[in-house]
PDB file of C-alpha atoms in Angstrom:
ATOM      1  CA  UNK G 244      79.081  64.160   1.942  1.00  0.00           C
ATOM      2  CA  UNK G 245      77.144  65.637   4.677  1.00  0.00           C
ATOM      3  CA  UNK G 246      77.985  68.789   6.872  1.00  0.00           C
ATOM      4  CA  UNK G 247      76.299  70.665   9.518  1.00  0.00           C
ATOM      5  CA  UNK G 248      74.983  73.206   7.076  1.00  0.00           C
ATOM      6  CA  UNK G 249      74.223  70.836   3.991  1.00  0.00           C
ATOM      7  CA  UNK G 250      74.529  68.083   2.134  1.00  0.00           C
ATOM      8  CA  UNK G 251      76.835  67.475  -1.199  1.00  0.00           C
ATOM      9  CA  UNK G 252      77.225  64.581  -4.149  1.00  0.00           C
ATOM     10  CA  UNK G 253      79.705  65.323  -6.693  1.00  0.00           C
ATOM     11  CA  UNK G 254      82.235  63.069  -9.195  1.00  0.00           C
ATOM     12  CA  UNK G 255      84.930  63.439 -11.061  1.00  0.00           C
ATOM     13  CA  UNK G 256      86.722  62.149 -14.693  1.00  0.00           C
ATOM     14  CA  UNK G 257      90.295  61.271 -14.322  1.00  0.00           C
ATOM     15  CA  UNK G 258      91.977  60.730 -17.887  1.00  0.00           C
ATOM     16  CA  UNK G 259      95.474  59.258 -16.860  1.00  0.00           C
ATOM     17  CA  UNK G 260      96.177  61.651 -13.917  1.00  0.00           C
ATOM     18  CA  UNK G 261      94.413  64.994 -14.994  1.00  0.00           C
ATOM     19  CA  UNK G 262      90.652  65.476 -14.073  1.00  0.00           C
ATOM     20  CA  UNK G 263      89.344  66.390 -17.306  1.00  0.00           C
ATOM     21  CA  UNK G 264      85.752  67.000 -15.665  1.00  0.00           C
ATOM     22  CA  UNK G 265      83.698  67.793 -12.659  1.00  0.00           C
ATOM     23  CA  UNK G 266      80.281  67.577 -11.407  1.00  0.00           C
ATOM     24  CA  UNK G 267      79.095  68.867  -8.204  1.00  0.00           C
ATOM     25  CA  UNK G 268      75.742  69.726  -6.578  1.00  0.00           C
ATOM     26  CA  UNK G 269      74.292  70.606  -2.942  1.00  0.00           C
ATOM     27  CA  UNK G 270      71.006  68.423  -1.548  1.00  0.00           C
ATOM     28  CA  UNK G 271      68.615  69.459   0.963  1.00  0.00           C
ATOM     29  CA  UNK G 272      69.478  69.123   4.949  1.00  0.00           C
ATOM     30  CA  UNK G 273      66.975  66.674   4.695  1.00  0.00           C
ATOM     31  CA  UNK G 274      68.430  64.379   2.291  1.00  0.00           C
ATOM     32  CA  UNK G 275      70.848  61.755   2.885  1.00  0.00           C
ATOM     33  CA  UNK G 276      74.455  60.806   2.517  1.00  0.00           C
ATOM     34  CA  UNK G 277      73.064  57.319   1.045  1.00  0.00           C
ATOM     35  CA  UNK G 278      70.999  59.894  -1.856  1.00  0.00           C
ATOM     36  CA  UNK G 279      73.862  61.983  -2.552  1.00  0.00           C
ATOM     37  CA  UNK G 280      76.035  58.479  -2.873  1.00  0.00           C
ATOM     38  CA  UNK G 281      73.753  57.314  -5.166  1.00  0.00           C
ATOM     39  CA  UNK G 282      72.804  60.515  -6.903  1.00  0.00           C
ATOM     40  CA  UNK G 283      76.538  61.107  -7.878  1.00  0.00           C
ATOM     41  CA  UNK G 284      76.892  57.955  -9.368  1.00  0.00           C
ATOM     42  CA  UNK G 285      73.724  58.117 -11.887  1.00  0.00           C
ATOM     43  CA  UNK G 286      75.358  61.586 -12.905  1.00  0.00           C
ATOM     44  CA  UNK G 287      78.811  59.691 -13.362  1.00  0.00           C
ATOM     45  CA  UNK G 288      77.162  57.181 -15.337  1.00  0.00           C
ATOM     46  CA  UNK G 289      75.373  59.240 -17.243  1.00  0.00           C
ATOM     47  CA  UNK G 290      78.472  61.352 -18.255  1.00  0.00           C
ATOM     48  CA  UNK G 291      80.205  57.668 -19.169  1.00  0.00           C
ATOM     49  CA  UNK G 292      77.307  57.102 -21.156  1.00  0.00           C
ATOM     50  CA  UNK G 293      77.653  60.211 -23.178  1.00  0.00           C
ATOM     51  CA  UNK G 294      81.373  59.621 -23.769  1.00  0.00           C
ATOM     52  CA  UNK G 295      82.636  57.800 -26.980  1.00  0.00           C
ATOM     53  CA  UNK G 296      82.263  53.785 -26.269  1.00  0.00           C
ATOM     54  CA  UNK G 297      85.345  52.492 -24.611  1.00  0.00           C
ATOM     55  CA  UNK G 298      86.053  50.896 -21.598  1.00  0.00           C
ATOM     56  CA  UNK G 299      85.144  52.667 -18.871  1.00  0.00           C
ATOM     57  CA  UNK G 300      85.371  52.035 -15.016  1.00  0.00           C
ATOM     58  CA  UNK G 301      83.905  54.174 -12.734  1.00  0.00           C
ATOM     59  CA  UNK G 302      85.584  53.791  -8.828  1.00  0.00           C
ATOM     60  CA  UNK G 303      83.060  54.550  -5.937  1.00  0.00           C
ATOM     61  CA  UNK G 304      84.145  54.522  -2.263  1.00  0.00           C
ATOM     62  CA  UNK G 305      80.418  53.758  -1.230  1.00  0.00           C
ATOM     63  CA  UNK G 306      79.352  49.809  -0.890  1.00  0.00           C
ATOM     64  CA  UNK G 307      75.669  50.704  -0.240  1.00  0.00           C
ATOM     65  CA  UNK G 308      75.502  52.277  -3.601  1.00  0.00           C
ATOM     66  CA  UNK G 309      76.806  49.788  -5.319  1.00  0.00           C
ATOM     67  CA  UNK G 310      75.108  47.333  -4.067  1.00  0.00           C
ATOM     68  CA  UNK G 311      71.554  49.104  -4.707  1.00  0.00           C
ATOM     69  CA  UNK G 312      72.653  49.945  -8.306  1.00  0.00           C
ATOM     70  CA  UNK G 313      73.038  46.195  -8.636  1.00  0.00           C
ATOM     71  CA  UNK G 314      69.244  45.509  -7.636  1.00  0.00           C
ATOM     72  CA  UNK G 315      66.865  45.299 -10.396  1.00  0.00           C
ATOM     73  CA  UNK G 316      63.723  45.203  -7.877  1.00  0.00           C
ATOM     74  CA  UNK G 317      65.449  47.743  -5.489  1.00  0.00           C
ATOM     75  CA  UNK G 318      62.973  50.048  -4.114  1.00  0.00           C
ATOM     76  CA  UNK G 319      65.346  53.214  -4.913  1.00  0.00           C
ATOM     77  CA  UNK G 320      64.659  54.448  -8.143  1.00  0.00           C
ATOM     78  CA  UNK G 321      67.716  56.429  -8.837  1.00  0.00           C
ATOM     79  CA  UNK G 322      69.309  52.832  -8.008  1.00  0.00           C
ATOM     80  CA  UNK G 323      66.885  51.380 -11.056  1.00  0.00           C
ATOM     81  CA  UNK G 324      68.037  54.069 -13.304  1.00  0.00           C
ATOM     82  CA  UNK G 325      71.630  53.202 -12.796  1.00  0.00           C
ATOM     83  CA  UNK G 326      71.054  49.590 -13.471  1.00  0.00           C
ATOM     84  CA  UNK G 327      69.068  49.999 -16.285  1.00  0.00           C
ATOM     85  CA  UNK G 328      71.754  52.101 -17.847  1.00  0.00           C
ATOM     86  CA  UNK G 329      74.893  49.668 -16.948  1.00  0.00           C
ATOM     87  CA  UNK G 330      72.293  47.064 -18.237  1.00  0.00           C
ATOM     88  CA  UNK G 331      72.278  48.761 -21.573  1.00  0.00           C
ATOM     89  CA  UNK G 332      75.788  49.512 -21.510  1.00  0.00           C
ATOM     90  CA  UNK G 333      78.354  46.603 -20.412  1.00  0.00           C
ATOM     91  CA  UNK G 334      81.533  48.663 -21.342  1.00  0.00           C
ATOM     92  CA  UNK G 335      80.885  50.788 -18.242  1.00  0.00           C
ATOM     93  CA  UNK G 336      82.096  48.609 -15.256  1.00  0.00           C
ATOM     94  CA  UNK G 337      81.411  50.489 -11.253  1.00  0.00           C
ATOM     95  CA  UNK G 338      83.962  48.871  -8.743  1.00  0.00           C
ATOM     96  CA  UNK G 339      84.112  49.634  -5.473  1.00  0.00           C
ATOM     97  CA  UNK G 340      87.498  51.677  -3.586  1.00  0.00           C
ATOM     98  CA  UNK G 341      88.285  52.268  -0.176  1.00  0.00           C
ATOM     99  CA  UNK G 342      87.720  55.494   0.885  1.00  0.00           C
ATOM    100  CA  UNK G 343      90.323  58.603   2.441  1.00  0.00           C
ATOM    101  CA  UNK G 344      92.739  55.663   0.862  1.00  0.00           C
ATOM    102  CA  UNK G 345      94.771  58.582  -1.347  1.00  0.00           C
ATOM    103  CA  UNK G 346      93.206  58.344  -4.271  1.00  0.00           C
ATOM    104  CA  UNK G 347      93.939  61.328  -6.591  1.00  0.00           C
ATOM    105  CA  UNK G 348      90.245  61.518  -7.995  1.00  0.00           C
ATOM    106  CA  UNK G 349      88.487  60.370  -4.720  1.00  0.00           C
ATOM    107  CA  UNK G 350      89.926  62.846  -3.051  1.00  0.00           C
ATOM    108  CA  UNK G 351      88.968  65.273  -5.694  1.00  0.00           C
ATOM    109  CA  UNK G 352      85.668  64.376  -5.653  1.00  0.00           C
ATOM    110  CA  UNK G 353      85.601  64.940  -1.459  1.00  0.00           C
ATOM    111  CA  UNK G 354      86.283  68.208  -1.452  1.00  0.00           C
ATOM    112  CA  UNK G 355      84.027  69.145  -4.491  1.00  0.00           C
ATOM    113  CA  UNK G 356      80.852  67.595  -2.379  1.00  0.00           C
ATOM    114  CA  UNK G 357      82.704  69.423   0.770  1.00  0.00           C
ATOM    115  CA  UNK G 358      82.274  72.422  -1.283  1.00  0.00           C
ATOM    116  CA  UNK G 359      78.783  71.881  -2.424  1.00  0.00           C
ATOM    117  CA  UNK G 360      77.825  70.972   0.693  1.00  0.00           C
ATOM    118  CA  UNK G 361      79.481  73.891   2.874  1.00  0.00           C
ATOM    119  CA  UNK G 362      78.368  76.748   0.373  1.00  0.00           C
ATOM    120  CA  UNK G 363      74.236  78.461   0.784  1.00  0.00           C
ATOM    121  CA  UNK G 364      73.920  79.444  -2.633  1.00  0.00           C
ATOM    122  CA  UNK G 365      74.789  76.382  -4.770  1.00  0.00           C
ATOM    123  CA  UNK G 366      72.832  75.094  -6.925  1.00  0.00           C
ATOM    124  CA  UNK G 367      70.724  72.894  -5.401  1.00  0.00           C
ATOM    125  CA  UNK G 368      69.339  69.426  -6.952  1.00  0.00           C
ATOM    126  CA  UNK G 369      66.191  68.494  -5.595  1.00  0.00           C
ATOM    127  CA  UNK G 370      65.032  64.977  -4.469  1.00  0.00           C
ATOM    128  CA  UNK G 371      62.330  63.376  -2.974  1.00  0.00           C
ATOM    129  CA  UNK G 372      62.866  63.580   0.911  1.00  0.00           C
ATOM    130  CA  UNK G 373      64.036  60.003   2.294  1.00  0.00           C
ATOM    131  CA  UNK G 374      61.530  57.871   3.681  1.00  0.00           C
ATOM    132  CA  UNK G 375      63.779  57.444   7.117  1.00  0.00           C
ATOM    133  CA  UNK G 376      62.820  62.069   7.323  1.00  0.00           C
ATOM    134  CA  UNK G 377      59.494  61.421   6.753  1.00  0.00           C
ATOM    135  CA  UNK G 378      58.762  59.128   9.191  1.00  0.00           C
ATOM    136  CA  UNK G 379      60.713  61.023  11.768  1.00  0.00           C
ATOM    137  CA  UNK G 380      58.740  64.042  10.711  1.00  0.00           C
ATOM    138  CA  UNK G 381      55.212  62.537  10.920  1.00  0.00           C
ATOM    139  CA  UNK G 382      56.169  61.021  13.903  1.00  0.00           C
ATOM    140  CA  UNK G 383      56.971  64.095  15.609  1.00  0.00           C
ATOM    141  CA  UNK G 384      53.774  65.711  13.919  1.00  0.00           C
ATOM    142  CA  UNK G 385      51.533  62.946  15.168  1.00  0.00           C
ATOM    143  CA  UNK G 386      52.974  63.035  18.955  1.00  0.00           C
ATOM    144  CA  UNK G 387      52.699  66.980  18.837  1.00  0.00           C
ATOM    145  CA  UNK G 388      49.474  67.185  18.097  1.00  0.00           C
ATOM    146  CA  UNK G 389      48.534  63.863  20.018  1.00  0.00           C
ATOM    147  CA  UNK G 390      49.993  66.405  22.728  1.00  0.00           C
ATOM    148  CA  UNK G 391      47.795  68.809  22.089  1.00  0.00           C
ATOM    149  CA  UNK G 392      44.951  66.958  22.291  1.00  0.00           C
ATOM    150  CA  UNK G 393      45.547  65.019  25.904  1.00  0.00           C
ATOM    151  CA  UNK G 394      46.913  68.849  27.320  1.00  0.00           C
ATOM    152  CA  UNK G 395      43.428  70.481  26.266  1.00  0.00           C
ATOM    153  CA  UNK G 396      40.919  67.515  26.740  1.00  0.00           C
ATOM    154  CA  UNK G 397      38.738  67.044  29.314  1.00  0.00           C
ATOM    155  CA  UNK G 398      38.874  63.945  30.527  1.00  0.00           C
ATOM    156  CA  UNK G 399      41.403  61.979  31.518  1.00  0.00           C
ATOM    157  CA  UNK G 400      42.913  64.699  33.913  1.00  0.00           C
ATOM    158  CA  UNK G 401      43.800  62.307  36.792  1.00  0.00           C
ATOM    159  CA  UNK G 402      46.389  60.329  34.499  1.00  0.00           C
ATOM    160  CA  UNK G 403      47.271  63.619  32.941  1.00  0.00           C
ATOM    161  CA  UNK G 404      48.464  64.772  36.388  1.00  0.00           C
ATOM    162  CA  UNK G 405      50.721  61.458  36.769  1.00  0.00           C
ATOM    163  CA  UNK G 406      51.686  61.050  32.994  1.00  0.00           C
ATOM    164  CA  UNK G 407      51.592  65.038  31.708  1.00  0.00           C
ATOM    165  CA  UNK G 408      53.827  63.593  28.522  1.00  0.00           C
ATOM    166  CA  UNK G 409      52.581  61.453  25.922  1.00  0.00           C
ATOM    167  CA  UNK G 410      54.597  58.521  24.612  1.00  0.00           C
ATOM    168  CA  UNK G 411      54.509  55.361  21.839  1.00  0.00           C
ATOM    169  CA  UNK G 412      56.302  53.551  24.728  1.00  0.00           C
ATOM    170  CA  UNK G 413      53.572  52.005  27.211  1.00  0.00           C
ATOM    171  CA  UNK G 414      53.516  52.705  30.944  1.00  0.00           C
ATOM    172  CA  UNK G 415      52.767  48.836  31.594  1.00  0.00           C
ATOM    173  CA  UNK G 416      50.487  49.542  34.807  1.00  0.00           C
ATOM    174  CA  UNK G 417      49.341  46.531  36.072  1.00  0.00           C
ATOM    175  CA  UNK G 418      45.014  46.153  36.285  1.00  0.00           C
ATOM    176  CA  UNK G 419      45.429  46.981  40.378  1.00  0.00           C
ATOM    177  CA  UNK G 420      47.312  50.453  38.861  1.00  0.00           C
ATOM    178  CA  UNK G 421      44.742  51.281  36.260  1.00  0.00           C
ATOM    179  CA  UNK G 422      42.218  50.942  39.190  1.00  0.00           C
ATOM    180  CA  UNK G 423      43.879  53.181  41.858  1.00  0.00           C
ATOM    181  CA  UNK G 424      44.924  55.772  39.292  1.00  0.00           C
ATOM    182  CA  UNK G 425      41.844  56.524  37.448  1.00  0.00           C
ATOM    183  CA  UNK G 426      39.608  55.851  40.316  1.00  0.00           C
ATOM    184  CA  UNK G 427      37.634  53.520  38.113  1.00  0.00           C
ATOM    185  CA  UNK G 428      38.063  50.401  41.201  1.00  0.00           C
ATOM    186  CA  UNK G 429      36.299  49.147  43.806  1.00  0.00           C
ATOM    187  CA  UNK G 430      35.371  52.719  45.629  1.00  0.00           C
ATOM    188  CA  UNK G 431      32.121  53.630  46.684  1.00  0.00           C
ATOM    189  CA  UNK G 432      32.836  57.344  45.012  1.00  0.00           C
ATOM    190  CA  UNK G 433      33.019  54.984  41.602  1.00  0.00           C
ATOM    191  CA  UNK G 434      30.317  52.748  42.263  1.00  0.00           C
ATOM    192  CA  UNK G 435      27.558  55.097  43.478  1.00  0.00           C
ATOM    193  CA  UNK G 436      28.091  57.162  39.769  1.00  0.00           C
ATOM    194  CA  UNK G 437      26.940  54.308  38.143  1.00  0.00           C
ATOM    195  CA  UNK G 438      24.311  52.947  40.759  1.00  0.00           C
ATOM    196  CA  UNK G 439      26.383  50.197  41.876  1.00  0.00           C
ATOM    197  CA  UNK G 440      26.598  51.013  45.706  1.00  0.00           C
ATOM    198  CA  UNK G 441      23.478  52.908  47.753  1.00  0.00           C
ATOM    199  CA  UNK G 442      25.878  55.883  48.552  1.00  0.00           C
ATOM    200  CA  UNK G 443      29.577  56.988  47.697  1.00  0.00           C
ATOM    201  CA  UNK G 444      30.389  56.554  51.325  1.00  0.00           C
ATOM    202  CA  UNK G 445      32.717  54.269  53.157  1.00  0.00           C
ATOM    203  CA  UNK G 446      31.520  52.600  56.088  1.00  0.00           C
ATOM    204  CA  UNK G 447      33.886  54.957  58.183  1.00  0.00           C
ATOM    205  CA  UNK G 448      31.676  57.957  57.234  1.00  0.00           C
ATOM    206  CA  UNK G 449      33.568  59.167  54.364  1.00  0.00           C
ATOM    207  CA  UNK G 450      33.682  59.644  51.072  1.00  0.00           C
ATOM    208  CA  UNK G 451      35.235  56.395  49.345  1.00  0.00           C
ATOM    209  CA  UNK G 452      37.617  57.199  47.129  1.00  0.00           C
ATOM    210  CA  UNK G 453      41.388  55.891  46.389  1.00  0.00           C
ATOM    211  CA  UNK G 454      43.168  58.868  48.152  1.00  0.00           C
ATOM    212  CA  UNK G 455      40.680  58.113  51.192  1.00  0.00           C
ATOM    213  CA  UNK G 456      41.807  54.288  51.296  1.00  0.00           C
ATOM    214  CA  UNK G 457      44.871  54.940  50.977  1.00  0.00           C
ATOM    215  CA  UNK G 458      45.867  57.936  53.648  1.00  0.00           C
ATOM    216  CA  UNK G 459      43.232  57.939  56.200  1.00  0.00           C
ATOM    217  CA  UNK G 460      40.715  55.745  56.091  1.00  0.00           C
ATOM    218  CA  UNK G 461      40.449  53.455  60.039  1.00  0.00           C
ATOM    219  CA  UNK G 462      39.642  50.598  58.105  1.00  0.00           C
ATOM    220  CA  UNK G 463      43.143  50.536  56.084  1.00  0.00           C
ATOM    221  CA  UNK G 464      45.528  51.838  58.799  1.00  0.00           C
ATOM    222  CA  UNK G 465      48.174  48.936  57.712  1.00  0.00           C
ATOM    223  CA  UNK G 466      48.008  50.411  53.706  1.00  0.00           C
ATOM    224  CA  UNK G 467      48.359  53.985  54.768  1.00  0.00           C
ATOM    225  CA  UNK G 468      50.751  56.537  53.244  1.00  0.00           C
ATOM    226  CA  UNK G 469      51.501  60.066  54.039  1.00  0.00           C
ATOM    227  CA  UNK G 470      48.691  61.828  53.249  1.00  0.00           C
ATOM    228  CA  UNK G 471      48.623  64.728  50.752  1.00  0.00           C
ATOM    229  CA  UNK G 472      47.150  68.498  51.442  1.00  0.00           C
ATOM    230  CA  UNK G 473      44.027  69.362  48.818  1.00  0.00           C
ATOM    231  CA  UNK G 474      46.196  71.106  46.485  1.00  0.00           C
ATOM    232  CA  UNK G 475      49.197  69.151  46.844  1.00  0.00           C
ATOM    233  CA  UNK G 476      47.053  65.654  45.425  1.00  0.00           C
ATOM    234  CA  UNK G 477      48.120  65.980  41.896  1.00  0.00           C
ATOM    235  CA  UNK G 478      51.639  65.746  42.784  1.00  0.00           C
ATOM    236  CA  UNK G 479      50.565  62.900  45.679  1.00  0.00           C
ATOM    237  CA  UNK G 480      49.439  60.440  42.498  1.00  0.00           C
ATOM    238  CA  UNK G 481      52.392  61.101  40.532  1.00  0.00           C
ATOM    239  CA  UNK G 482      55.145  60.153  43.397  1.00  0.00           C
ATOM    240  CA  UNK G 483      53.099  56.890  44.473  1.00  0.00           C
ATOM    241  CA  UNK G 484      53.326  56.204  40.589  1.00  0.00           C
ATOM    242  CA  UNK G 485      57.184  56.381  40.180  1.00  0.00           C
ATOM    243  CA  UNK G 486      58.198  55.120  43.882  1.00  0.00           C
ATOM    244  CA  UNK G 487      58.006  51.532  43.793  1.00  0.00           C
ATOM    245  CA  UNK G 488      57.432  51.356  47.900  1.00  0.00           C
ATOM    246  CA  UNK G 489      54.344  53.349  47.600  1.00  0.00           C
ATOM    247  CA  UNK G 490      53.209  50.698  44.586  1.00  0.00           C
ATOM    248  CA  UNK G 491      53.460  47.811  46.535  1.00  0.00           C
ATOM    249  CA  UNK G 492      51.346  49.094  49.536  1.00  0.00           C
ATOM    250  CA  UNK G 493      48.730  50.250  47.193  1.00  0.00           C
ATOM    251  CA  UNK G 494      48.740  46.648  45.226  1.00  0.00           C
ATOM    252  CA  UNK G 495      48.554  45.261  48.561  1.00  0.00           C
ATOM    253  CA  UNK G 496      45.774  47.891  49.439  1.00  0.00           C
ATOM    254  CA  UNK G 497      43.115  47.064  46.204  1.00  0.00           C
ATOM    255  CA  UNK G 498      43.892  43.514  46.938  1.00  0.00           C
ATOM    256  CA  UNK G 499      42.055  43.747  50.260  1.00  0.00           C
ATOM    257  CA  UNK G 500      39.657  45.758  49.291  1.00  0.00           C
ATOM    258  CA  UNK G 501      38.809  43.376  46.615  1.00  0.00           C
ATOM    259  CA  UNK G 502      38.578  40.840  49.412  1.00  0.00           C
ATOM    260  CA  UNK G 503      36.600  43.034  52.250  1.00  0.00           C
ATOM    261  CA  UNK G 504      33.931  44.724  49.861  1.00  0.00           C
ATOM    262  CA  UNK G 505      31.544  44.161  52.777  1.00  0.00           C
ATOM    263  CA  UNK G 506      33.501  45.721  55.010  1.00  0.00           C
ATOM    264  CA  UNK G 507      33.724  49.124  53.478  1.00  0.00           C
ATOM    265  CA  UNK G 508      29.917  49.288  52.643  1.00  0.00           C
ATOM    266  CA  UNK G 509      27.734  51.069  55.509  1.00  0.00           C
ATOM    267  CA  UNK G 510      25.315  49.547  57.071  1.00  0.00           C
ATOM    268  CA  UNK G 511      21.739  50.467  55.643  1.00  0.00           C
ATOM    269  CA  UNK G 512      20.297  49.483  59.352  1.00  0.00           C
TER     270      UNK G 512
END
């Protein structure tokens, strides 16, 4: 059973209608209701085992359980345990009950894992954390320190004004997008860093860059969007990103540009 502050297992004998014994213990927050399920039953089983040989059935209101203790090859290994030990001993039979059904030792064995579960200083059984936590946890490790890394880097900062958070989900930008964005397109303020144009001027006597094309250039008048003050650019990338209007007019944009590279190249005459 599993409360806000913990998480309990426990099981109970019933000998015709008294409960002759009880178990109980209290898991780590981090466990799971599945390991305390499963934990309870190798400790029932264990107990039957110890008992003089008879016929003994042990009820459990958890399918999952069962149906792992029933796996040979099941990657559990508390669920091995258990198999290996009804293996060994066939007068011990584990059928399955439905649960909150009224059951005298069921209900019993509720409120001892309630107990267990609800109380800070009882004794505690450990286990080895469940591999569903330890993904979650490494996950969240890797992203926060992923995080980290793309807050404090240096490069990168134009897409780290438009996407500040990272993400395993992709942003799907189309090859027009990736251009605009990071600047790395068909702009003479690109081109010239790599000696691919004679200057990093447009043809209209400015510098060529994305924000230029797009906002004021005379050449692009039909592409144009409101254009941004210096320190208000940042923010200027990150709405065209996430307003689909301002998308299309810059797809339309790089696709002339791509078309009229002559156009926006001065004249060395």
């Amino acid at each position: 059973m599993s409360v806000e502050r913990g998480v309990g297992a426990a099981f109970c004998v019933l000998t015709d209608v008294n409960i002759t014994h009880r178990w109980s213990t209290r898991l780590s927050l981090r466990n799971t209701v599945f390991q305390a399920e499963i934990l309870a039953l190798l400790k029932a089983v264990e107990h039957a085992v110890s008992l003089p040989t008879r016929q003994l059935t042990i009820l459990v209101d958890n399918q999952a359980s069962i149906n792992s203790a029933a796996n040979p090859k099941s990657h559990n290994s508390i669920a091995r345990k258990i198999f290996k030990l009804l293996h060994s001993h066939p007068h011990i039979r584990v059928s399955w009950i439905k649960a909150h059904a009224g059951y005298i030792g069921n209900e019993e064995v509720d409120r001892l894992a309630k107990e267990a579960a609800e109380t800070e200083n009882f004794p505690e059984t450990p286990l080895e954390l469940p591999k569903s936590f330890i993904k979650t946890f490494l996950r969240h490790k890797m992203l926060a320190t992923w995080q980290m890394a793309w807050d404090d880097g240096d490069t990168g900062r134009l897409i780290h004004n438009i996407i500040p958070k990272v993400s395993l989900h992709p942003i799907n930008w189309t090859r027009n997008e990736v251009l605009f964005f990071t600047g790395h397109g068909p702009f003479p303020s690109f081109l010239h860093r790599f000696n691919l144009a004679e200057t990093s001027f447009c043809s209209c006597g400015e510098i060529g860059t994305p924000i230029h094309y797009a906002t004021v250039c005379l050449l692009t008048t039909s592409y144009h969007m409101e254009p941004p003050s210096q320190q208000h650019q940042p923010i200027w990338f990150r709405r065209v990103a996430n307003n689909s209007t301002s998308r299309r007019k810059m797809h339309n944009l790089l696709h002339f540009l791509q078309r009229e590279t002559s156009l926006f190249r001065p004249d060395p005459n």
